[in-house]
Amino acid sequence: MKTVLLTGASGGFGIEIALALLKHNYFVILHYYQSLKPVLKIHQMFANQTLVVKADLRKEEDVIKIYQFLKEKHISIDVLINNAGVDFVSELAQKKKETFLPVFEVNTLGPFFLMKRFISEIENRKGTILNISSDNTIDQYDMVSLEYDVSKSGLNQLTKTFAKTYPNAKINALCFGWLDTKMNQIPEENKKDIPFVSFEKATNKVLEWIETDQTGKIEVVR
């Protein structure tokens, strides 16, 4: 049974990824920061197949604590899925340093801290790192989500750089189109006009790419 560290397991897409992994017989370390209830519910359903960890991924010391906690339990990870993410939605004129930095810290620095800490272990096990990114980094340009899009562009760069530096690991990114999560802040009446990527399609892509032999790839999923 392979072990997966999944960040942002308490969010909408994180929950879907966790359930898909568990149904396919992975052992899943469920990371959360603020919302314990969703991951606790999953843990109660799959008590022998999950472990719950709390961390503020903006803080490298919290990432180190996760690593040390797993070492104490003699757990090594085969797969790291950097799914945790935050957004800030506003008009361009309202954007400033204070709106960029928190998003960058979670979406780019957090994955960097995790990749740096776990890369030797993952490479030794010929494991996988999968970064959850956005198609806005490829050819979609949305003013209101600029902070998110810039931070995910940085995540794509991390993907390419780590893949080039650590060739024995498989390090890739999936750039998803619209997923129907709370992060979107879209009124229900407007959702009918949006071509959402289904959670089934999205989780199937995750399952596919954590078992791939490819590395340094960035795939758009719409």
mmCIF file of C-alpha atoms in Angstrom:
data_model
loop_
_atom_site.group_PDB
_atom_site.id
_atom_site.type_symbol
_atom_site.label_atom_id
_atom_site.label_comp_id
_atom_site.label_asym_id
_atom_site.label_seq_id
_atom_site.Cartn_x
_atom_site.Cartn_y
_atom_site.Cartn_z
ATOM 1 C CA MET A 1 0.000 0.000 0.000
ATOM 2 C CA LYS A 2 1.500 3.318 -1.086
ATOM 3 C CA THR A 3 1.399 6.298 1.248
ATOM 4 C CA VAL A 4 0.180 9.697 0.068
ATOM 5 C CA LEU A 5 0.557 13.045 1.813
ATOM 6 C CA LEU A 6 -2.386 15.144 0.617
ATOM 7 C CA THR A 7 -2.453 18.825 1.534
ATOM 8 C CA GLY A 8 -5.705 20.742 1.733
ATOM 9 C CA ALA A 9 -7.658 17.567 2.422
ATOM 10 C CA SER A 10 -10.473 19.499 4.133
ATOM 11 C CA GLY A 11 -11.407 21.537 1.043
ATOM 12 C CA GLY A 12 -13.914 20.604 -1.651
ATOM 13 C CA PHE A 13 -11.476 19.110 -4.156
ATOM 14 C CA GLY A 14 -9.240 17.813 -1.383
ATOM 15 C CA ILE A 15 -12.084 15.731 0.011
ATOM 16 C CA GLU A 16 -12.801 14.296 -3.432
ATOM 17 C CA ILE A 17 -9.129 13.410 -3.963
ATOM 18 C CA ALA A 18 -8.900 11.802 -0.529
ATOM 19 C CA LEU A 19 -11.959 9.612 -1.105
ATOM 20 C CA ALA A 20 -10.724 8.558 -4.554
ATOM 21 C CA LEU A 21 -7.318 7.602 -3.135
ATOM 22 C CA LEU A 22 -8.827 5.651 -0.277
ATOM 23 C CA LYS A 23 -11.138 3.739 -2.600
ATOM 24 C CA HIS A 24 -8.060 2.751 -4.598
ATOM 25 C CA ASN A 25 -6.294 1.394 -1.517
ATOM 26 C CA TYR A 26 -3.788 4.155 -0.771
ATOM 27 C CA PHE A 27 -2.848 5.110 2.780
ATOM 28 C CA VAL A 28 -3.591 8.838 2.999
ATOM 29 C CA ILE A 29 -2.130 11.422 5.352
ATOM 30 C CA LEU A 30 -4.847 14.062 5.504
ATOM 31 C CA HIS A 31 -3.479 17.557 5.998
ATOM 32 C CA TYR A 32 -5.649 20.431 7.188
ATOM 33 C CA TYR A 33 -5.083 23.829 8.719
ATOM 34 C CA GLN A 34 -8.393 25.254 9.954
ATOM 35 C CA SER A 35 -11.252 22.859 9.101
ATOM 36 C CA LEU A 36 -10.820 19.685 11.137
ATOM 37 C CA LYS A 37 -14.383 18.371 10.793
ATOM 38 C CA PRO A 38 -14.188 17.208 7.133
ATOM 39 C CA VAL A 39 -10.913 15.304 7.590
ATOM 40 C CA LEU A 40 -12.112 13.833 10.882
ATOM 41 C CA LYS A 41 -15.170 12.479 9.090
ATOM 42 C CA ILE A 42 -12.966 10.818 6.479
ATOM 43 C CA HIS A 43 -10.657 9.458 9.167
ATOM 44 C CA GLN A 44 -13.612 7.916 11.005
ATOM 45 C CA MET A 45 -14.717 6.217 7.776
ATOM 46 C CA PHE A 46 -11.205 4.916 6.987
ATOM 47 C CA ALA A 47 -9.559 4.706 10.405
ATOM 48 C CA ASN A 48 -6.944 2.115 9.396
ATOM 49 C CA GLN A 49 -6.092 3.830 6.145
ATOM 50 C CA THR A 50 -5.640 7.462 7.193
ATOM 51 C CA LEU A 51 -3.684 9.752 9.468
ATOM 52 C CA VAL A 52 -4.576 13.385 10.204
ATOM 53 C CA VAL A 53 -1.985 16.164 10.472
ATOM 54 C CA LYS A 54 -2.430 19.887 11.069
ATOM 55 C CA ALA A 55 -0.025 22.512 9.708
ATOM 56 C CA ASP A 56 0.148 26.096 8.550
ATOM 57 C CA LEU A 57 1.997 25.566 5.285
ATOM 58 C CA ARG A 58 3.109 29.186 5.232
ATOM 59 C CA LYS A 59 5.525 28.267 8.022
ATOM 60 C CA GLU A 60 8.475 26.077 7.168
ATOM 61 C CA GLU A 61 8.727 25.009 10.801
ATOM 62 C CA ASP A 62 5.229 23.490 10.544
ATOM 63 C CA VAL A 63 6.292 21.494 7.482
ATOM 64 C CA ILE A 64 9.340 20.267 9.394
ATOM 65 C CA LYS A 65 7.029 19.199 12.235
ATOM 66 C CA ILE A 66 4.993 17.083 9.798
ATOM 67 C CA TYR A 67 8.174 15.443 8.559
ATOM 68 C CA GLN A 68 9.412 14.741 12.091
ATOM 69 C CA PHE A 69 5.993 13.437 13.183
ATOM 70 C CA LEU A 70 5.945 10.952 10.310
ATOM 71 C CA LYS A 71 9.522 9.859 11.050
ATOM 72 C CA GLU A 72 8.558 9.190 14.661
ATOM 73 C CA LYS A 73 5.777 6.954 13.377
ATOM 74 C CA HIS A 74 8.189 5.288 10.899
ATOM 75 C CA ILE A 75 6.078 6.459 7.959
ATOM 76 C CA SER A 76 7.662 7.294 4.608
ATOM 77 C CA ILE A 77 5.658 8.820 1.794
ATOM 78 C CA ASP A 78 5.560 7.658 -1.796
ATOM 79 C CA VAL A 79 3.395 10.479 -3.110
ATOM 80 C CA LEU A 80 3.047 14.162 -2.260
ATOM 81 C CA ILE A 81 -0.008 15.959 -3.634
ATOM 82 C CA ASN A 82 0.217 19.736 -3.237
ATOM 83 C CA ASN A 83 -3.475 20.555 -3.349
ATOM 84 C CA ALA A 84 -3.880 23.194 -0.618
ATOM 85 C CA GLY A 85 -4.666 26.626 -2.010
ATOM 86 C CA VAL A 86 -6.233 29.975 -1.240
ATOM 87 C CA ASP A 87 -7.527 32.795 -3.423
ATOM 88 C CA PHE A 88 -8.324 36.485 -3.204
ATOM 89 C CA VAL A 89 -10.963 37.898 -5.510
ATOM 90 C CA SER A 90 -11.125 41.613 -6.297
ATOM 91 C CA GLU A 91 -10.943 44.160 -9.064
ATOM 92 C CA LEU A 92 -7.443 44.953 -10.324
ATOM 93 C CA ALA A 93 -7.424 48.395 -8.706
ATOM 94 C CA GLN A 94 -7.938 46.828 -5.271
ATOM 95 C CA LYS A 95 -4.972 44.505 -5.472
ATOM 96 C CA LYS A 96 -1.850 45.263 -3.455
ATOM 97 C CA LYS A 97 1.042 43.690 -1.606
ATOM 98 C CA GLU A 98 -1.212 42.626 1.263
ATOM 99 C CA THR A 99 -3.472 40.647 -1.110
ATOM 100 C CA PHE A 100 -0.605 38.960 -2.958
ATOM 101 C CA LEU A 101 1.583 37.777 -0.100
ATOM 102 C CA PRO A 102 -0.857 35.459 1.778
ATOM 103 C CA VAL A 103 -1.840 33.739 -1.467
ATOM 104 C CA PHE A 104 1.782 33.334 -2.554
ATOM 105 C CA GLU A 105 2.766 31.956 0.843
ATOM 106 C CA VAL A 106 0.171 29.157 0.744
ATOM 107 C CA ASN A 107 0.110 28.344 -2.970
ATOM 108 C CA THR A 108 3.809 28.620 -3.824
ATOM 109 C CA LEU A 109 5.961 28.735 -0.703
ATOM 110 C CA GLY A 110 4.003 25.957 1.037
ATOM 111 C CA PRO A 111 4.598 23.468 -1.799
ATOM 112 C CA PHE A 112 8.228 24.597 -1.993
ATOM 113 C CA PHE A 113 8.752 23.856 1.713
ATOM 114 C CA LEU A 114 7.113 20.439 1.332
ATOM 115 C CA MET A 115 8.992 19.516 -1.832
ATOM 116 C CA LYS A 116 12.309 20.591 -0.336
ATOM 117 C CA ARG A 117 11.691 18.602 2.860
ATOM 118 C CA PHE A 118 10.381 15.378 1.289
ATOM 119 C CA ILE A 119 12.196 15.242 -2.058
ATOM 120 C CA SER A 120 15.072 13.010 -0.936
ATOM 121 C CA GLU A 121 12.660 10.484 0.536
ATOM 122 C CA ILE A 122 10.415 10.542 -2.533
ATOM 123 C CA GLU A 123 13.328 10.266 -4.948
ATOM 124 C CA ASN A 124 14.807 7.325 -3.022
ATOM 125 C CA ARG A 125 11.446 5.561 -3.274
ATOM 126 C CA LYS A 126 11.062 6.577 -6.954
ATOM 127 C CA GLY A 127 7.860 8.258 -5.910
ATOM 128 C CA THR A 128 5.716 11.072 -7.197
ATOM 129 C CA ILE A 129 4.967 14.727 -6.550
ATOM 130 C CA LEU A 130 1.792 16.058 -8.124
ATOM 131 C CA ASN A 131 1.097 19.784 -7.989
ATOM 132 C CA ILE A 132 -2.474 20.987 -8.423
ATOM 133 C CA SER A 133 -2.358 24.094 -10.576
ATOM 134 C CA SER A 134 -4.704 26.141 -12.778
ATOM 135 C CA ASP A 135 -5.300 26.560 -16.486
ATOM 136 C CA ASN A 136 -5.248 30.320 -15.827
ATOM 137 C CA THR A 137 -1.460 29.919 -15.830
ATOM 138 C CA ILE A 138 -1.502 28.660 -19.410
ATOM 139 C CA ASP A 139 -3.883 30.671 -21.567
ATOM 140 C CA GLN A 140 -6.643 32.103 -19.375
ATOM 141 C CA TYR A 141 -6.238 35.557 -17.879
ATOM 142 C CA ASP A 142 -8.730 36.568 -15.217
ATOM 143 C CA MET A 143 -8.229 39.913 -13.538
ATOM 144 C CA VAL A 144 -10.114 39.032 -10.353
ATOM 145 C CA SER A 145 -7.938 35.994 -9.527
ATOM 146 C CA LEU A 146 -4.561 37.529 -10.378
ATOM 147 C CA GLU A 147 -2.911 36.610 -7.065
ATOM 148 C CA TYR A 148 -3.990 32.980 -7.404
ATOM 149 C CA ASP A 149 -2.870 32.790 -11.019
ATOM 150 C CA VAL A 150 0.548 34.299 -10.331
ATOM 151 C CA SER A 151 1.067 31.931 -7.384
ATOM 152 C CA LYS A 152 0.124 28.901 -9.478
ATOM 153 C CA SER A 153 2.481 30.048 -12.237
ATOM 154 C CA GLY A 154 5.172 29.855 -9.573
ATOM 155 C CA LEU A 155 4.016 26.339 -8.733
ATOM 156 C CA ASN A 156 4.446 25.353 -12.381
ATOM 157 C CA GLN A 157 7.994 26.704 -12.252
ATOM 158 C CA LEU A 158 8.694 24.675 -9.110
ATOM 159 C CA THR A 159 7.386 21.595 -10.923
ATOM 160 C CA LYS A 160 9.764 22.028 -13.837
ATOM 161 C CA THR A 161 12.771 22.938 -11.695
ATOM 162 C CA PHE A 162 12.422 20.068 -9.202
ATOM 163 C CA ALA A 163 11.775 17.587 -12.013
ATOM 164 C CA LYS A 164 14.979 18.650 -13.750
ATOM 165 C CA THR A 165 16.987 18.525 -10.521
ATOM 166 C CA TYR A 166 15.634 15.228 -9.165
ATOM 167 C CA PRO A 167 15.203 12.866 -12.144
ATOM 168 C CA ASN A 168 14.460 9.746 -10.088
ATOM 169 C CA ALA A 169 11.180 11.230 -8.869
ATOM 170 C CA LYS A 170 8.125 11.872 -11.040
ATOM 171 C CA ILE A 171 7.168 15.513 -10.583
ATOM 172 C CA ASN A 172 4.263 16.919 -12.570
ATOM 173 C CA ALA A 173 1.432 19.451 -12.439
ATOM 174 C CA LEU A 174 -2.228 19.339 -13.425
ATOM 175 C CA CYS A 175 -3.691 22.676 -14.507
ATOM 176 C CA PHE A 176 -7.411 22.365 -13.957
ATOM 177 C CA GLY A 177 -10.129 24.495 -15.448
ATOM 178 C CA TRP A 178 -13.129 25.463 -13.327
ATOM 179 C CA LEU A 179 -13.859 23.101 -10.441
ATOM 180 C CA ASP A 180 -17.108 23.639 -8.564
ATOM 181 C CA THR A 181 -15.668 24.462 -5.139
ATOM 182 C CA LYS A 182 -16.357 27.169 -2.573
ATOM 183 C CA MET A 183 -13.136 28.910 -3.583
ATOM 184 C CA ASN A 184 -14.806 30.086 -6.802
ATOM 185 C CA GLN A 185 -17.309 32.307 -4.969
ATOM 186 C CA ILE A 186 -19.674 31.962 -7.932
ATOM 187 C CA PRO A 187 -23.404 32.596 -7.330
ATOM 188 C CA GLU A 188 -25.480 29.468 -7.882
ATOM 189 C CA GLU A 189 -27.561 31.142 -10.587
ATOM 190 C CA ASN A 190 -24.408 31.735 -12.680
ATOM 191 C CA LYS A 191 -22.994 28.217 -12.457
ATOM 192 C CA LYS A 192 -25.165 26.797 -15.239
ATOM 193 C CA ASP A 193 -23.158 28.788 -17.799
ATOM 194 C CA ILE A 194 -19.737 27.559 -16.622
ATOM 195 C CA PRO A 195 -18.096 24.441 -18.139
ATOM 196 C CA PHE A 196 -16.954 22.896 -14.874
ATOM 197 C CA VAL A 197 -14.512 19.996 -14.851
ATOM 198 C CA SER A 198 -16.362 17.181 -13.108
ATOM 199 C CA PHE A 199 -14.881 15.860 -9.886
ATOM 200 C CA GLU A 200 -14.886 12.375 -11.426
ATOM 201 C CA LYS A 201 -12.756 13.512 -14.350
ATOM 202 C CA ALA A 202 -10.480 15.541 -12.065
ATOM 203 C CA THR A 203 -9.878 12.754 -9.543
ATOM 204 C CA ASN A 204 -9.304 10.217 -12.326
ATOM 205 C CA LYS A 205 -6.571 12.511 -13.651
ATOM 206 C CA VAL A 206 -4.990 12.664 -10.210
ATOM 207 C CA LEU A 207 -5.045 8.865 -9.932
ATOM 208 C CA GLU A 208 -3.511 8.582 -13.401
ATOM 209 C CA TRP A 209 -0.684 11.023 -12.744
ATOM 210 C CA ILE A 210 0.401 9.700 -9.372
ATOM 211 C CA GLU A 211 1.221 6.407 -11.096
ATOM 212 C CA THR A 212 2.899 7.894 -14.175
ATOM 213 C CA ASP A 213 6.453 7.260 -15.346
ATOM 214 C CA GLN A 214 6.649 10.760 -16.814
ATOM 215 C CA THR A 215 8.189 13.769 -15.126
ATOM 216 C CA GLY A 216 8.378 17.513 -15.698
ATOM 217 C CA LYS A 217 4.982 17.572 -17.422
ATOM 218 C CA ILE A 218 2.253 20.159 -17.052
ATOM 219 C CA GLU A 219 -1.140 19.021 -18.337
ATOM 220 C CA VAL A 220 -4.216 21.203 -18.798
ATOM 221 C CA VAL A 221 -7.460 19.500 -17.743
ATOM 222 C CA ARG A 222 -10.731 21.051 -18.899
#
